[in-house]
Short mmCIF file of N, CA and C in Angstrom, two decimals:
data_model
loop_
_atom_site.label_atom_id
_atom_site.label_comp_id
_atom_site.label_asym_id
_atom_site.label_seq_id
_atom_site.Cartn_x
_atom_site.Cartn_y
_atom_site.Cartn_z
N MET A 1 58.95 90.75 62.05
CA MET A 1 57.64 90.94 61.59
C MET A 1 57.24 90.96 60.21
N GLU A 2 58.03 92.34 60.17
CA GLU A 2 58.17 92.78 58.46
C GLU A 2 58.34 91.31 57.53
N ASN A 3 59.05 90.42 57.74
CA ASN A 3 59.67 89.52 56.82
C ASN A 3 58.72 88.69 56.82
N LEU A 4 57.83 88.20 57.58
CA LEU A 4 56.33 87.55 58.18
C LEU A 4 55.62 88.16 56.81
N SER A 5 55.30 89.16 57.40
CA SER A 5 54.08 89.67 56.20
C SER A 5 54.79 89.69 54.74
N LEU A 6 56.21 89.97 54.27
CA LEU A 6 56.49 89.66 53.08
C LEU A 6 56.17 87.97 52.56
N TYR A 7 56.54 87.00 53.49
CA TYR A 7 56.22 85.59 52.96
C TYR A 7 54.61 85.44 53.28
N GLU A 8 53.77 86.02 53.66
CA GLU A 8 52.39 85.67 53.73
C GLU A 8 51.90 86.49 52.25
N ASN A 9 52.31 87.46 52.06
CA ASN A 9 51.89 88.16 50.87
C ASN A 9 52.12 87.13 49.53
N LEU A 10 53.88 86.52 49.36
CA LEU A 10 54.14 85.48 48.57
C LEU A 10 53.46 84.31 48.52
N PHE A 11 53.12 83.82 50.01
CA PHE A 11 52.42 82.53 50.06
C PHE A 11 50.29 83.17 49.29
N ILE A 12 50.07 84.36 49.46
CA ILE A 12 48.72 84.19 48.63
C ILE A 12 49.21 84.50 47.33
N LYS A 13 50.14 85.04 46.75
CA LYS A 13 50.31 85.26 45.12
C LYS A 13 50.51 83.42 44.68
N ALA A 14 50.88 82.67 45.37
CA ALA A 14 51.28 81.31 45.58
C ALA A 14 50.28 80.21 45.09
N ASP A 15 49.36 80.64 46.13
CA ASP A 15 47.55 80.38 46.63
C ASP A 15 47.14 80.45 44.63
N GLY A 16 47.11 81.61 44.90
CA GLY A 16 46.42 82.44 43.63
C GLY A 16 46.89 81.75 42.09
N LEU A 17 48.02 81.39 42.20
CA LEU A 17 49.00 80.59 40.68
C LEU A 17 48.43 79.47 40.93
N ILE A 18 48.58 78.62 42.14
CA ILE A 18 47.44 77.14 41.83
C ILE A 18 45.89 77.70 41.30
N GLY A 19 45.47 78.17 41.66
CA GLY A 19 43.99 78.55 41.55
C GLY A 19 43.98 79.24 40.06
N GLU A 20 45.14 79.24 39.11
CA GLU A 20 45.00 79.70 37.73
C GLU A 20 45.56 78.63 36.86
N GLY A 21 46.09 77.39 38.04
CA GLY A 21 47.04 76.43 37.05
C GLY A 21 47.80 76.69 36.91
N LYS A 22 48.66 77.43 37.45
CA LYS A 22 50.07 77.60 37.54
C LYS A 22 50.56 77.25 39.11
N VAL A 23 50.91 75.47 38.27
CA VAL A 23 51.12 74.90 39.81
C VAL A 23 52.90 74.92 39.74
N SER A 24 53.43 74.77 38.55
CA SER A 24 54.81 74.68 38.71
C SER A 24 55.44 76.34 38.77
N GLU A 25 54.61 77.28 38.28
CA GLU A 25 55.12 78.41 39.55
C GLU A 25 55.20 78.58 40.97
N ALA A 26 53.86 77.73 40.92
CA ALA A 26 53.31 78.03 42.77
C ALA A 26 54.29 77.47 43.70
N LYS A 27 54.83 76.17 43.23
CA LYS A 27 55.78 75.28 43.46
C LYS A 27 56.92 76.14 43.64
N GLU A 28 57.82 76.88 42.65
CA GLU A 28 59.10 77.35 43.12
C GLU A 28 58.89 78.51 43.51
N LEU A 29 57.45 79.23 43.85
CA LEU A 29 57.45 80.28 45.33
C LEU A 29 57.33 79.67 46.45
N LEU A 30 56.67 78.62 46.72
CA LEU A 30 56.49 78.17 48.09
C LEU A 30 57.51 77.72 48.09
N GLU A 31 58.78 76.84 47.33
CA GLU A 31 60.16 76.33 47.80
C GLU A 31 61.08 77.33 48.19
N GLU A 32 60.87 78.57 47.10
CA GLU A 32 61.10 79.97 47.73
C GLU A 32 61.02 80.03 49.07
N ILE A 33 59.96 80.50 49.26
CA ILE A 33 59.66 80.90 50.80
C ILE A 33 59.82 79.94 52.26
N LEU A 34 60.03 78.81 51.43
CA LEU A 34 60.71 77.73 52.87
C LEU A 34 62.15 77.97 52.87
N GLU A 35 62.81 77.98 51.45
CA GLU A 35 64.11 78.55 52.12
C GLU A 35 64.51 79.55 53.03
N GLN A 36 63.88 80.87 52.74
CA GLN A 36 63.99 81.76 53.97
C GLN A 36 63.05 81.49 55.02
N CYS A 37 62.21 81.13 54.70
CA CYS A 37 61.07 80.86 56.41
C CYS A 37 60.81 78.83 56.44
N PRO A 38 61.35 78.43 56.44
CA PRO A 38 61.22 76.86 56.64
C PRO A 38 60.12 76.54 58.03
N ASP A 39 59.51 77.86 58.57
CA ASP A 39 58.33 77.13 59.55
C ASP A 39 57.48 77.63 59.08
N PHE A 40 56.80 78.04 57.81
CA PHE A 40 55.88 78.56 57.37
C PHE A 40 55.15 77.37 57.12
N GLY A 41 54.19 77.15 57.44
CA GLY A 41 53.51 75.76 57.70
C GLY A 41 52.22 75.50 56.66
N LYS A 42 51.67 77.39 56.02
CA LYS A 42 51.07 76.68 55.07
C LYS A 42 51.63 76.68 53.44
N ALA A 43 52.80 77.30 54.03
CA ALA A 43 53.38 76.61 52.35
C ALA A 43 53.66 75.51 52.56
N HIS A 44 54.11 74.50 53.57
CA HIS A 44 54.39 73.02 53.63
C HIS A 44 53.22 72.52 53.16
N ASN A 45 51.50 73.17 53.41
CA ASN A 45 50.78 72.32 53.85
C ASN A 45 50.14 72.45 51.60
N HIS A 46 50.51 73.70 51.26
CA HIS A 46 50.57 74.07 49.80
C HIS A 46 51.25 72.81 48.85
N LEU A 47 52.86 72.69 49.74
CA LEU A 47 53.19 71.88 48.54
C LEU A 47 53.53 70.61 48.67
N GLY A 48 52.66 69.98 49.77
CA GLY A 48 52.20 68.51 50.11
C GLY A 48 51.07 68.44 48.98
N TRP A 49 50.25 69.78 49.19
CA TRP A 49 48.70 69.32 47.87
C TRP A 49 49.62 69.32 46.45
N ILE A 50 50.88 69.69 46.10
CA ILE A 50 51.71 69.99 45.19
C ILE A 50 51.99 68.23 44.71
N HIS A 51 52.34 68.01 45.69
CA HIS A 51 53.12 66.52 45.62
C HIS A 51 51.94 65.40 45.45
N TYR A 52 50.94 65.48 46.00
CA TYR A 52 49.95 64.72 46.11
C TYR A 52 49.02 64.40 44.65
N ASN A 53 49.00 65.67 44.38
CA ASN A 53 47.83 65.44 44.15
C ASN A 53 48.31 66.23 42.55
N LYS A 54 49.33 66.71 41.83
CA LYS A 54 49.93 67.01 40.68
C LYS A 54 51.15 65.84 40.34
N LEU A 55 51.87 65.78 41.62
CA LEU A 55 53.26 64.90 41.26
C LEU A 55 53.21 63.25 41.86
N SER A 56 52.38 63.13 42.58
CA SER A 56 51.87 61.96 42.78
C SER A 56 52.83 61.27 43.68
N ASN A 57 53.93 61.78 44.49
CA ASN A 57 54.54 62.10 45.62
C ASN A 57 54.09 61.92 46.71
N HIS A 58 53.45 60.97 47.01
CA HIS A 58 52.72 60.37 48.61
C HIS A 58 53.78 60.87 49.29
N GLU A 59 55.07 60.54 49.64
CA GLU A 59 55.77 60.45 50.23
C GLU A 59 56.34 61.98 51.29
N LYS A 60 56.43 62.73 49.78
CA LYS A 60 57.05 63.91 49.93
C LYS A 60 55.68 65.00 50.31
N ALA A 61 54.91 64.53 50.21
CA ALA A 61 53.38 64.83 50.61
C ALA A 61 53.22 65.05 52.11
N ILE A 62 53.23 63.57 52.54
CA ILE A 62 53.28 63.33 54.04
C ILE A 62 54.30 64.18 54.78
N TYR A 63 55.55 64.27 54.35
CA TYR A 63 56.52 64.90 55.02
C TYR A 63 55.94 66.51 54.72
N HIS A 64 55.13 66.75 53.84
CA HIS A 64 55.01 68.85 54.11
C HIS A 64 54.05 68.53 54.95
N TYR A 65 52.70 67.41 54.89
CA TYR A 65 51.58 67.94 55.62
C TYR A 65 52.23 67.90 56.80
N LYS A 66 52.98 66.54 57.58
CA LYS A 66 53.34 66.94 59.06
C LYS A 66 54.12 67.89 59.83
N LEU A 67 54.85 68.67 58.64
CA LEU A 67 55.71 70.08 59.12
C LEU A 67 54.86 71.26 58.77
N ALA A 68 53.80 70.87 58.32
CA ALA A 68 52.42 72.28 58.11
C ALA A 68 52.08 71.95 59.82
N ILE A 69 51.33 70.41 59.79
CA ILE A 69 50.47 70.50 61.05
C ILE A 69 51.30 70.82 62.05
N LYS A 70 52.66 70.51 62.02
CA LYS A 70 53.94 70.67 63.35
C LYS A 70 53.98 72.61 63.57
N PHE A 71 54.10 73.09 62.08
CA PHE A 71 54.86 74.74 62.34
C PHE A 71 53.32 75.60 62.51
N ASP A 72 52.11 75.36 61.90
CA ASP A 72 51.05 75.75 61.80
C ASP A 72 49.48 75.03 62.37
N PRO A 73 49.48 74.20 63.43
CA PRO A 73 48.69 73.75 64.27
C PRO A 73 46.92 73.87 64.10
N ASN A 74 46.73 75.10 63.86
CA ASN A 74 45.60 75.63 63.49
C ASN A 74 45.37 75.77 62.51
N TYR A 75 45.80 75.88 61.33
CA TYR A 75 45.48 75.59 59.71
C TYR A 75 44.45 74.30 59.55
N PRO A 76 43.59 74.51 59.33
CA PRO A 76 42.75 73.35 59.12
C PRO A 76 42.94 72.93 57.72
N ALA A 77 43.17 73.25 56.86
CA ALA A 77 43.11 72.84 55.30
C ALA A 77 44.18 71.32 55.48
N THR A 78 45.31 71.93 56.10
CA THR A 78 46.56 70.64 56.21
C THR A 78 45.75 69.34 56.88
N TYR A 79 44.50 69.53 57.80
CA TYR A 79 44.31 68.40 58.42
C TYR A 79 43.22 67.14 57.48
N LEU A 80 42.85 68.44 56.33
CA LEU A 80 41.25 67.78 55.82
C LEU A 80 42.25 67.14 54.85
N ASN A 81 43.22 68.08 53.91
CA ASN A 81 44.45 67.27 53.09
C ASN A 81 45.14 65.98 53.10
N TYR A 82 45.67 66.04 54.55
CA TYR A 82 46.38 64.96 55.37
C TYR A 82 45.21 63.65 55.09
N ALA A 83 44.21 63.94 55.88
CA ALA A 83 42.83 62.61 55.72
C ALA A 83 43.08 62.16 54.18
N TYR A 84 42.62 62.98 53.22
CA TYR A 84 42.52 62.46 51.85
C TYR A 84 43.26 61.72 51.45
N LEU A 85 44.27 61.91 51.62
CA LEU A 85 45.79 61.74 51.32
C LEU A 85 46.15 59.96 51.77
N LEU A 86 45.83 60.05 53.26
CA LEU A 86 45.91 59.02 53.91
C LEU A 86 44.68 57.73 53.41
N VAL A 87 43.44 57.97 53.37
CA VAL A 87 42.76 57.56 52.43
C VAL A 87 42.51 56.82 51.32
N ASP A 88 43.11 57.65 50.69
CA ASP A 88 43.62 57.46 49.03
C ASP A 88 44.88 56.44 49.22
N LEU A 89 45.37 56.16 50.35
CA LEU A 89 46.43 55.17 50.11
C LEU A 89 46.17 54.19 50.72
N ASN A 90 44.58 54.05 51.60
CA ASN A 90 44.29 52.86 51.96
C ASN A 90 44.92 52.57 53.27
N ARG A 91 45.31 53.76 54.07
CA ARG A 91 46.08 53.78 55.54
C ARG A 91 44.93 54.18 56.15
N PHE A 92 43.72 53.41 56.48
CA PHE A 92 42.62 53.53 56.83
C PHE A 92 42.73 53.65 58.69
N LYS A 93 43.56 52.73 59.44
CA LYS A 93 44.13 52.83 60.89
C LYS A 93 44.16 54.38 60.87
N GLU A 94 45.59 54.53 59.93
CA GLU A 94 46.46 55.90 60.17
C GLU A 94 45.32 57.08 60.15
N ALA A 95 44.27 57.08 59.50
CA ALA A 95 43.55 58.21 59.02
C ALA A 95 42.63 58.23 59.92
N LYS A 96 41.97 57.19 60.22
CA LYS A 96 41.00 57.23 61.68
C LYS A 96 41.33 57.76 62.54
N GLU A 97 42.83 57.44 63.24
CA GLU A 97 43.57 58.27 63.95
C GLU A 97 43.89 59.48 63.84
N HIS A 98 44.09 59.75 62.29
CA HIS A 98 44.02 61.27 62.56
C HIS A 98 42.82 62.15 62.04
N ILE A 99 41.68 61.66 61.92
CA ILE A 99 40.76 62.41 62.24
C ILE A 99 40.40 62.41 63.68
N ASP A 100 40.60 61.70 64.06
CA ASP A 100 39.92 61.92 65.85
C ASP A 100 40.94 62.94 66.57
N PHE A 101 42.36 62.86 66.43
CA PHE A 101 43.30 63.84 66.55
C PHE A 101 42.78 65.03 66.18
N THR A 102 42.05 65.16 64.68
CA THR A 102 41.70 66.60 64.31
C THR A 102 40.92 66.95 65.11
N PHE A 103 39.70 66.25 65.58
CA PHE A 103 38.60 66.27 66.43
C PHE A 103 38.54 66.66 68.10
N LYS A 104 40.10 66.46 68.17
CA LYS A 104 40.55 67.09 69.63
C LYS A 104 41.44 67.99 69.54
N THR A 105 42.11 68.12 68.50
CA THR A 105 42.89 69.43 68.19
C THR A 105 42.32 70.58 68.22
N LEU A 106 41.52 70.35 66.76
CA LEU A 106 40.87 71.83 66.39
C LEU A 106 39.52 72.49 66.63
N GLU A 107 39.67 73.59 67.00
CA GLU A 107 37.99 74.11 67.09
C GLU A 107 37.50 74.36 65.86
N ASN A 108 36.38 74.59 65.62
CA ASN A 108 35.64 75.34 64.53
C ASN A 108 35.81 74.60 63.34
N ILE A 109 36.13 73.81 63.10
CA ILE A 109 36.51 72.96 61.99
C ILE A 109 35.56 72.32 61.82
N ASP A 110 35.63 72.47 59.95
CA ASP A 110 34.27 71.80 59.04
C ASP A 110 33.84 70.30 59.31
N TYR A 111 33.42 70.05 59.89
CA TYR A 111 32.65 68.21 60.48
C TYR A 111 32.47 67.68 58.75
N CYS A 112 31.79 68.16 58.54
CA CYS A 112 31.18 67.46 57.80
C CYS A 112 32.03 66.90 56.78
N ASN A 113 32.89 67.88 56.35
CA ASN A 113 34.20 66.99 55.27
C ASN A 113 34.70 65.72 55.76
N PHE A 114 35.21 65.65 57.08
CA PHE A 114 35.64 64.89 57.58
C PHE A 114 34.65 63.04 57.63
N TYR A 115 33.47 64.03 58.49
CA TYR A 115 32.47 62.62 58.19
C TYR A 115 32.61 61.84 57.20
N SER A 116 32.45 62.76 55.86
CA SER A 116 32.53 62.34 54.86
C SER A 116 33.56 61.22 54.52
N GLU A 117 34.85 61.55 54.52
CA GLU A 117 36.02 60.41 54.84
C GLU A 117 35.60 59.64 55.93
N LEU A 118 35.26 59.45 56.75
CA LEU A 118 34.74 58.14 57.28
C LEU A 118 34.09 57.85 56.86
N GLY A 119 33.03 58.18 56.03
CA GLY A 119 31.90 57.32 55.61
C GLY A 119 32.87 56.16 54.53
N ARG A 120 33.61 57.55 53.61
CA ARG A 120 34.61 56.60 52.84
C ARG A 120 35.01 55.42 53.01
N ILE A 121 36.00 55.85 54.04
CA ILE A 121 36.57 54.67 55.07
C ILE A 121 36.06 53.14 55.21
N TYR A 122 35.09 53.96 56.06
CA TYR A 122 33.83 52.53 56.48
C TYR A 122 33.40 51.79 55.06
N GLU A 123 33.29 52.77 54.26
CA GLU A 123 32.48 51.76 52.91
C GLU A 123 33.98 51.27 52.17
N LEU A 124 34.82 51.45 52.14
CA LEU A 124 35.88 51.11 51.53
C LEU A 124 36.07 49.76 52.47
N GLU A 125 35.80 49.62 54.05
CA GLU A 125 35.99 48.61 54.90
C GLU A 125 35.19 47.77 54.79
N SER A 126 34.09 47.46 53.92
CA SER A 126 32.68 47.51 53.43
C SER A 126 32.02 47.26 54.95
N ASP A 127 32.13 48.29 55.89
CA ASP A 127 31.54 48.08 56.97
C ASP A 127 29.90 49.06 56.40
N TYR A 128 28.92 48.84 55.93
CA TYR A 128 28.19 50.03 55.23
C TYR A 128 27.48 50.83 56.14
N VAL A 129 26.82 49.94 57.47
CA VAL A 129 26.44 50.45 57.71
C VAL A 129 26.57 51.95 58.81
N VAL A 130 28.27 52.01 59.46
CA VAL A 130 28.65 52.80 60.00
C VAL A 130 29.11 53.70 59.06
N ALA A 131 29.44 53.19 57.24
CA ALA A 131 29.57 54.34 56.24
C ALA A 131 28.64 55.16 56.18
N TYR A 132 27.17 54.50 56.27
CA TYR A 132 25.67 55.02 56.01
C TYR A 132 25.69 56.00 57.16
N THR A 133 25.86 55.97 58.55
CA THR A 133 25.97 56.55 59.57
C THR A 133 26.51 57.95 59.17
N TYR A 134 28.14 57.96 58.62
CA TYR A 134 28.61 59.33 58.78
C TYR A 134 28.43 59.79 57.32
N TYR A 135 27.94 59.56 56.94
CA TYR A 135 27.65 60.08 55.41
C TYR A 135 26.54 61.00 55.54
N GLN A 136 25.51 60.33 56.61
CA GLN A 136 24.08 61.28 57.00
C GLN A 136 24.72 62.27 58.01
N LYS A 137 25.91 61.91 58.90
CA LYS A 137 25.84 63.06 59.57
C LYS A 137 26.67 64.21 58.86
N ALA A 138 27.52 63.70 57.81
CA ALA A 138 28.06 64.59 57.01
C ALA A 138 27.03 65.58 55.98
N SER A 139 26.00 65.13 55.81
CA SER A 139 24.55 65.73 55.12
C SER A 139 24.22 66.42 56.14
N LYS A 140 23.90 66.29 57.23
CA LYS A 140 22.70 66.86 58.16
C LYS A 140 23.65 68.52 58.69
N LEU A 141 25.45 68.34 58.51
CA LEU A 141 25.69 69.74 58.87
C LEU A 141 26.45 70.50 57.85
N ALA A 142 25.67 69.91 56.48
CA ALA A 142 26.50 70.41 55.12
C ALA A 142 25.40 71.73 54.94
N PHE A 143 25.89 72.62 54.75
CA PHE A 143 25.28 74.06 53.48
C PHE A 143 25.39 73.73 52.04
N ASN A 144 26.21 73.36 51.58
CA ASN A 144 26.53 73.06 50.33
C ASN A 144 25.80 72.20 49.66
N PRO A 145 24.76 72.98 49.00
CA PRO A 145 23.88 71.80 47.68
C PRO A 145 24.60 70.57 47.08
N GLN A 146 25.45 71.15 46.56
CA GLN A 146 25.92 70.12 46.07
C GLN A 146 27.01 69.11 46.75
N PHE A 147 27.42 69.23 47.64
CA PHE A 147 27.90 68.26 48.86
C PHE A 147 26.18 67.64 49.48
N ILE A 148 25.42 68.05 49.78
CA ILE A 148 24.08 66.81 50.39
C ILE A 148 23.98 66.54 49.30
N GLU A 149 23.93 66.83 47.83
CA GLU A 149 23.61 65.85 46.94
C GLU A 149 24.68 64.84 47.10
N ASN A 150 25.67 64.94 47.19
CA ASN A 150 26.91 63.66 46.62
C ASN A 150 26.63 62.59 48.28
N MET A 151 26.28 62.99 49.23
CA MET A 151 25.69 62.24 50.67
C MET A 151 24.75 61.45 49.95
N LYS A 152 23.94 61.71 49.14
CA LYS A 152 22.43 61.42 49.21
C LYS A 152 22.98 60.27 47.91
N ILE A 153 24.00 60.57 46.97
CA ILE A 153 24.43 59.28 46.11
C ILE A 153 25.31 58.37 47.07
N ASN A 154 26.00 58.60 48.10
CA ASN A 154 26.56 58.15 48.66
C ASN A 154 25.59 56.81 49.23
N THR A 155 24.56 57.39 49.98
CA THR A 155 23.63 56.74 50.88
C THR A 155 23.27 55.97 50.27
N GLN A 156 23.21 56.54 48.79
CA GLN A 156 22.00 55.40 47.74
C GLN A 156 22.81 54.19 47.27
N ARG A 157 23.97 54.61 47.01
CA ARG A 157 24.85 53.60 46.59
C ARG A 157 25.26 52.28 47.96
N LEU A 158 25.52 53.01 49.19
CA LEU A 158 25.86 52.08 49.69
C LEU A 158 24.60 51.21 50.32
N SER A 159 23.18 51.68 50.21
CA SER A 159 21.65 50.77 50.12
C SER A 159 22.17 49.53 49.27
N ASN A 160 22.68 49.77 47.89
CA ASN A 160 22.62 48.90 46.91
C ASN A 160 23.74 47.74 47.44
N LYS A 161 24.58 48.33 48.05
CA LYS A 161 25.81 47.07 48.06
C LYS A 161 25.38 46.32 49.60
N MET A 162 24.43 47.03 50.25
CA MET A 162 23.98 46.47 51.76
C MET A 162 23.10 45.31 51.43
N SER A 163 23.08 44.44 52.66
CA SER A 163 22.82 43.40 52.77
C SER A 163 20.98 43.51 53.52
N ILE A 164 20.11 42.67 53.39
CA ILE A 164 18.88 43.25 53.87
C ILE A 164 18.96 43.03 55.30
N PHE A 165 19.89 42.56 56.47
CA PHE A 165 19.85 42.76 57.53
C PHE A 165 20.69 43.77 57.82
N ASP A 166 21.50 44.47 57.08
CA ASP A 166 22.16 45.87 57.19
C ASP A 166 20.83 47.14 57.10
N LYS A 167 19.81 47.28 56.00
CA LYS A 167 18.95 47.67 55.68
C LYS A 167 17.98 47.91 57.11
N ILE A 168 17.65 46.48 57.58
CA ILE A 168 17.03 46.59 58.77
C ILE A 168 17.35 47.11 59.66
N LYS A 169 18.85 47.25 60.10
CA LYS A 169 19.73 47.90 61.11
C LYS A 169 19.58 49.16 60.82
N ILE A 170 19.91 49.94 59.60
CA ILE A 170 19.65 51.68 59.28
C ILE A 170 18.25 51.71 59.63
N LYS A 171 16.97 51.33 59.62
CA LYS A 171 15.53 51.52 59.69
C LYS A 171 15.48 51.37 61.45
N PHE A 172 16.13 50.59 61.92
CA PHE A 172 15.93 50.48 63.56
C PHE A 172 16.42 51.15 64.31
N LYS A 173 17.50 52.38 63.70
CA LYS A 173 18.55 52.61 64.08
C LYS A 173 17.29 54.40 63.92
N LYS A 174 16.96 54.54 62.94
CA LYS A 174 16.55 55.38 62.64
C LYS A 174 15.27 55.99 63.51
N LYS A 175 14.60 54.92 64.03
CA LYS A 175 13.42 54.88 64.87
C LYS A 175 13.72 55.08 66.12
N ILE A 176 14.87 55.08 66.40
CA ILE A 176 14.84 55.15 68.34
C ILE A 176 15.28 56.24 68.64
#
């Protein structure tokens, strides 16, 4: 238990380093943690984030995200980070399956971010009516004013992409 507390403290330090923009130092610290405690899920999540966002090494990011979920299945950040990665890689089927798995696995998650990602998936697949519905769901569950504004921008953008028939479908759904 004493060792776990040490690793948690080192993890908090690494998280702070990322926040300060000292990603290289954070990466080294996270790797040190995993050398001693290879099943520390949060460290895998943060390494996945670094490999994805800073190093563009998607395979390593996937590897670490999967280990993070395996070793710390209740840590919600990993599920969202992994969803972002899958969507950015245009692996939409996998992303939908992952989000569905997340909804079935985790309790008390921030659904609005996952709904936003589903909206993004369906928009990229040109299914604008479904995308619009997910952006609306995300907005209704959100509290952050900037996030809500982003969802408004998303639905406006979709409105510009939609055919007249898509717009009629949306209006008809609202009346039901």
